[in-house]
Amino acid sequence: MKAKEILLIDDNNIDNYINKYIIEKMDISEKTTAITSPVEALTYLRTLETAFPDIIFLDIKMPEMDGFGFLEAYNKFSDEQKNNCTIVMLTSSHNINDIERASHNQYIKKYMNKPLNQTKTHEAYELWKFIKKS
């Protein structure tokens, strides 16, 4: 079972390029979308007529709005839209406050440190499949 869409939200174009390459090479998603701004990602989500992407990889430290700001705005979407979406915080932050804050957020299903690789991608994909079956 392939994911319909995986969304990458990271202000680093190189990270997005590499992460998109890994995901596409693994052939686990029909579509991979990379967006460099949480504000643009929220706008993108508002344009979707059906459910949100199956998996979102979300960075924390970004200009204009950080990953936690994105999650506050994300909370305002309907449960129907968010229902099948698995959010993985993918960050270079090893800050215990970020890890603790992420662990208390209902939408974050996994906290991973960069860089993304095939093992971490597979782990996120398997987590999404498990949650989808539940």
Coordinates of N, CA and C in Angstrom, one line a residue:
M1 N 0.8 -1.2 0.0 CA 0.0 0.0 0.0 C 0.9 1.2 0.0
K2 N 0.7 2.1 -1.0 CA 1.5 3.3 -1.1 C 0.7 4.4 -0.4
A3 N 1.4 5.4 0.1 CA 0.8 6.6 0.6 C 0.4 7.4 -0.6
K4 N -0.7 8.1 -0.5 CA -1.2 9.0 -1.6 C -0.2 10.2 -1.8
E5 N 0.2 10.8 -0.6 CA 1.1 11.9 -0.7 C 1.9 12.0 0.6
I6 N 3.1 12.4 0.4 CA 4.0 12.8 1.5 C 4.4 14.2 1.3
L7 N 4.2 15.0 2.4 CA 4.6 16.4 2.3 C 5.8 16.7 3.2
L8 N 6.8 17.4 2.6 CA 8.0 17.8 3.3 C 7.9 19.3 3.6
I9 N 8.0 19.7 4.8 CA 8.0 21.1 5.2 C 9.3 21.4 5.9
D10 N 10.2 22.1 5.1 CA 11.5 22.4 5.6 C 12.0 23.6 4.8
D11 N 12.6 24.6 5.5 CA 13.1 25.8 4.8 C 14.4 25.6 4.0
N12 N 15.0 24.4 4.2 CA 16.3 24.1 3.6 C 16.0 23.3 2.2
N13 N 16.2 24.0 1.1 CA 16.0 23.4 -0.2 C 16.8 22.2 -0.4
I14 N 18.0 22.1 0.1 CA 18.9 20.9 -0.1 C 18.3 19.7 0.6
D15 N 17.9 20.0 1.9 CA 17.2 18.9 2.7 C 16.0 18.4 1.9
N16 N 15.2 19.3 1.4 CA 14.0 18.9 0.7 C 14.3 18.1 -0.5
Y17 N 15.3 18.5 -1.2 CA 15.7 17.8 -2.5 C 16.2 16.4 -2.1
I18 N 17.0 16.3 -1.1 CA 17.5 14.9 -0.8 C 16.4 14.1 -0.2
N19 N 15.6 14.6 0.7 CA 14.5 13.9 1.3 C 13.5 13.4 0.2
K20 N 13.2 14.3 -0.7 CA 12.3 13.9 -1.8 C 12.9 12.8 -2.6
Y21 N 14.2 12.9 -2.9 CA 14.8 11.8 -3.7 C 14.8 10.5 -3.0
I22 N 15.0 10.5 -1.7 CA 15.0 9.2 -0.9 C 13.6 8.6 -1.0
I23 N 12.6 9.5 -0.7 CA 11.2 9.0 -0.7 C 10.8 8.4 -2.1
E24 N 11.1 9.2 -3.1 CA 10.8 8.7 -4.5 C 11.5 7.5 -4.9
K25 N 12.8 7.3 -4.5 CA 13.5 6.1 -4.8 C 12.9 4.9 -4.1
M26 N 12.4 5.1 -2.9 CA 11.8 4.0 -2.1 C 10.4 3.6 -2.7
D27 N 9.8 4.5 -3.5 CA 8.5 4.3 -4.2 C 7.4 3.9 -3.2
I28 N 7.3 4.7 -2.1 CA 6.3 4.5 -1.1 C 5.1 5.4 -1.1
S29 N 5.2 6.4 -2.1 CA 4.2 7.4 -2.2 C 3.9 7.7 -3.7
E30 N 2.6 8.0 -3.9 CA 2.3 8.3 -5.3 C 2.8 9.7 -5.6
K31 N 2.9 10.6 -4.6 CA 3.3 12.0 -4.8 C 4.1 12.5 -3.6
T32 N 5.1 13.2 -3.9 CA 5.9 13.8 -2.8 C 6.0 15.3 -3.1
T33 N 5.5 16.1 -2.1 CA 5.5 17.6 -2.3 C 6.5 18.2 -1.3
A34 N 7.3 19.1 -1.7 CA 8.2 19.8 -0.8 C 7.9 21.3 -0.8
I35 N 7.7 21.8 0.4 CA 7.4 23.2 0.6 C 8.4 23.8 1.6
T36 N 8.9 25.0 1.3 CA 9.9 25.6 2.1 C 9.4 26.5 3.2
S37 N 8.1 26.7 3.4 CA 7.6 27.6 4.4 C 6.4 27.0 5.1
P38 N 6.3 27.0 6.4 CA 5.1 26.5 7.0 C 3.8 27.3 6.6
V39 N 4.0 28.6 6.4 CA 2.9 29.5 6.0 C 2.4 29.0 4.6
E40 N 3.3 28.7 3.7 CA 2.9 28.2 2.3 C 2.3 26.8 2.5
A41 N 2.8 26.0 3.4 CA 2.3 24.7 3.6 C 0.8 24.7 4.1
L42 N 0.5 25.7 5.0 CA -0.9 25.9 5.4 C -1.8 26.3 4.3
T43 N -1.3 27.2 3.5 CA -2.0 27.6 2.3 C -2.3 26.4 1.4
Y44 N -1.2 25.6 1.2 CA -1.4 24.4 0.3 C -2.5 23.5 0.9
L45 N -2.4 23.2 2.2 CA -3.4 22.4 2.8 C -4.8 22.9 2.7
R46 N -5.0 24.2 2.7 CA -6.3 24.8 2.5 C -6.8 24.6 1.1
T47 N -6.0 24.4 0.2 CA -6.4 24.1 -1.2 C -6.9 22.7 -1.5
L48 N -6.5 21.8 -0.6 CA -6.8 20.4 -0.8 C -8.3 20.2 -0.6
E49 N -9.0 19.5 -1.5 CA -10.4 19.2 -1.4 C -10.7 17.9 -0.6
T50 N -9.7 17.1 -0.6 CA -9.9 15.8 0.1 C -9.0 15.8 1.4
A51 N -8.7 14.6 1.9 CA -7.9 14.5 3.1 C -6.5 15.1 2.8
F52 N -5.8 15.4 3.9 CA -4.4 15.9 3.9 C -3.5 14.8 3.5
P53 N -2.2 15.1 3.2 CA -1.2 14.1 2.9 C -1.1 13.1 4.0
D54 N -0.8 11.9 3.6 CA -0.7 10.8 4.6 C 0.4 11.0 5.6
I55 N 1.5 11.5 5.2 CA 2.6 11.7 6.1 C 3.2 13.1 5.8
I56 N 3.4 13.9 6.9 CA 4.1 15.2 6.8 C 5.4 15.1 7.6
F57 N 6.5 15.4 7.0 CA 7.7 15.5 7.7 C 7.9 17.0 7.9
L58 N 8.0 17.4 9.2 CA 7.9 18.8 9.6 C 9.2 19.2 10.4
D59 N 9.9 20.2 9.9 CA 11.1 20.8 10.6 C 10.6 21.7 11.7
I60 N 11.4 22.0 12.7 CA 11.1 22.9 13.8 C 11.5 24.3 13.4
K61 N 12.8 24.5 13.3 CA 13.4 25.8 13.2 C 13.3 26.3 11.7
M62 N 12.4 27.3 11.5 CA 12.2 27.9 10.2 C 11.9 29.3 10.5
P63 N 12.3 30.2 9.5 CA 11.9 31.6 9.7 C 10.4 31.8 9.4
E64 N 9.9 33.0 9.9 CA 8.5 33.4 9.7 C 7.6 32.6 10.6
M65 N 7.7 31.3 10.7 CA 6.9 30.4 11.6 C 7.6 29.2 11.8
D66 N 7.7 28.7 13.0 CA 8.4 27.4 13.3 C 7.4 26.3 13.2
G67 N 7.9 25.1 13.4 CA 7.1 23.9 13.3 C 6.0 23.9 14.3
F68 N 6.2 24.4 15.5 CA 5.2 24.4 16.5 C 4.1 25.4 16.2
G69 N 4.5 26.5 15.5 CA 3.5 27.5 15.0 C 2.6 26.9 14.0
F70 N 3.2 26.1 13.1 CA 2.5 25.4 12.1 C 1.4 24.5 12.7
L71 N 1.9 23.7 13.8 CA 1.0 22.8 14.5 C -0.2 23.5 15.1
E72 N 0.0 24.7 15.6 CA -1.1 25.5 16.2 C -2.1 25.8 15.2
A73 N -1.7 26.3 14.0 CA -2.6 26.6 12.9 C -3.2 25.3 12.3
Y74 N -2.5 24.2 12.3 CA -2.9 22.9 11.8 C -4.1 22.4 12.7
N75 N -4.0 22.7 13.9 CA -5.1 22.3 14.9 C -6.5 22.8 14.5
K76 N -6.5 24.0 13.7 CA -7.8 24.6 13.4 C -8.5 23.9 12.2
F77 N -7.8 23.0 11.5 CA -8.4 22.3 10.4 C -9.4 21.2 11.0
S78 N -10.3 20.7 10.2 CA -11.3 19.8 10.7 C -10.6 18.4 11.0
D79 N -11.2 17.7 11.9 CA -10.7 16.4 12.2 C -10.8 15.5 11.0
E80 N -11.8 15.6 10.1 CA -11.9 14.8 8.9 C -10.7 15.0 8.0
Q81 N -10.2 16.3 7.9 CA -9.0 16.5 7.1 C -7.8 15.9 7.7
K82 N -7.6 16.0 9.0 CA -6.4 15.6 9.7 C -6.4 14.1 10.0
N83 N -7.5 13.5 10.0 CA -7.7 12.1 10.5 C -6.6 11.1 10.1
N84 N -6.3 11.0 8.8 CA -5.3 10.0 8.4 C -3.9 10.5 8.2
C85 N -3.6 11.7 8.7 CA -2.3 12.3 8.5 C -1.4 12.0 9.7
T86 N -0.2 11.5 9.4 CA 0.8 11.2 10.4 C 1.9 12.2 10.2
I87 N 2.1 13.0 11.3 CA 3.1 14.0 11.3 C 4.4 13.5 12.0
V88 N 5.5 13.6 11.3 CA 6.8 13.2 11.9 C 7.6 14.5 12.0
M89 N 8.1 14.9 13.2 CA 8.9 16.0 13.3 C 10.4 15.6 12.9
L90 N 10.9 16.2 11.9 CA 12.2 15.8 11.3 C 13.1 17.1 11.5
T91 N 14.0 17.0 12.4 CA 14.7 18.2 12.8 C 16.2 18.0 13.1
S92 N 16.9 19.0 13.1 CA 18.3 18.9 13.6 C 18.4 19.2 15.1
S93 N 17.3 19.6 15.7 CA 17.3 20.0 17.1 C 17.4 18.8 18.0
H94 N 18.4 18.9 18.9 CA 18.6 17.9 20.0 C 18.1 18.6 21.3
N95 N 17.5 19.7 21.2 CA 17.1 20.5 22.4 C 16.0 19.7 23.2
I96 N 16.3 19.5 24.4 CA 15.4 18.7 25.3 C 14.0 19.4 25.4
N97 N 14.0 20.7 25.3 CA 12.7 21.4 25.4 C 11.9 21.2 24.1
D98 N 12.5 21.1 22.9 CA 11.8 20.8 21.7 C 11.3 19.3 21.7
I99 N 12.1 18.4 22.2 CA 11.7 17.0 22.3 C 10.5 16.9 23.2
E100 N 10.6 17.5 24.4 CA 9.5 17.4 25.4 C 8.2 18.1 24.8
R101 N 8.4 19.2 24.2 CA 7.2 19.9 23.6 C 6.6 19.0 22.5
A102 N 7.4 18.4 21.7 CA 6.9 17.6 20.6 C 6.2 16.4 21.2
S103 N 6.7 15.8 22.3 CA 6.1 14.6 22.9 C 4.7 14.9 23.4
H104 N 4.4 16.1 23.7 CA 3.1 16.5 24.3 C 2.1 17.0 23.2
N105 N 2.6 17.0 22.0 CA 1.7 17.4 20.9 C 1.0 16.3 20.3
Q106 N -0.4 16.3 20.3 CA -1.2 15.2 19.9 C -1.0 14.8 18.4
Y107 N -0.5 15.7 17.6 CA -0.4 15.5 16.2 C 1.0 14.8 15.8
I108 N 2.0 15.0 16.6 CA 3.3 14.5 16.3 C 3.4 13.0 16.7
K109 N 3.6 12.2 15.8 CA 3.6 10.7 16.0 C 5.0 10.2 16.2
K110 N 6.0 11.0 15.8 CA 7.4 10.5 15.9 C 8.3 11.8 15.8
Y111 N 9.4 11.7 16.6 CA 10.4 12.8 16.5 C 11.7 12.1 16.0
M112 N 12.2 12.7 14.9 CA 13.4 12.1 14.3 C 14.4 13.2 14.1
N113 N 15.6 12.9 14.2 CA 16.7 13.8 13.9 C 17.2 13.7 12.5
K114 N 17.5 14.8 11.8 CA 18.1 14.8 10.5 C 19.4 14.1 10.6
P115 N 19.9 13.6 9.5 CA 19.3 13.6 8.2 C 18.3 12.4 8.0
L116 N 17.4 12.6 7.1 CA 16.5 11.5 6.7 C 17.3 10.5 5.9
N117 N 17.0 9.3 6.2 CA 17.6 8.2 5.4 C 16.6 7.1 5.1
Q118 N 16.9 6.1 4.4 CA 16.0 5.1 4.1 C 15.4 4.4 5.3
T119 N 16.2 4.1 6.3 CA 15.7 3.5 7.5 C 14.7 4.3 8.2
K120 N 15.0 5.6 8.4 CA 14.0 6.5 9.0 C 12.7 6.7 8.2
T121 N 12.9 6.8 6.9 CA 11.8 6.9 6.0 C 10.9 5.7 6.1
H122 N 11.5 4.5 6.1 CA 10.7 3.3 6.2 C 10.0 3.2 7.6
E123 N 10.7 3.7 8.6 CA 10.1 3.7 10.0 C 8.8 4.6 10.0
A124 N 8.9 5.7 9.4 CA 7.8 6.7 9.3 C 6.6 6.1 8.5
Y125 N 7.0 5.4 7.4 CA 6.0 4.8 6.5 C 5.3 3.7 7.2
E126 N 6.0 2.8 7.9 CA 5.4 1.7 8.7 C 4.6 2.2 9.8
L127 N 5.0 3.3 10.4 CA 4.1 3.9 11.5 C 2.8 4.4 10.9
W128 N 2.9 5.1 9.7 CA 1.7 5.5 9.1 C 0.7 4.3 8.8
K129 N 1.3 3.3 8.2 CA 0.5 2.1 7.9 C -0.2 1.5 9.1
F130 N 0.6 1.5 10.2 CA 0.1 0.9 11.5 C -1.1 1.8 12.0
I131 N -0.9 3.1 12.0 CA -1.9 4.1 12.5 C -3.1 4.0 11.6
K132 N -2.9 3.9 10.3 CA -4.1 3.8 9.3 C -4.9 2.5 9.6
K133 N -4.3 1.4 10.0 CA -5.0 0.2 10.2 C -5.8 0.3 11.5
S134 N -5.3 1.1 12.5 CA -5.9 1.2 13.8 C -7.3 1.8 13.8

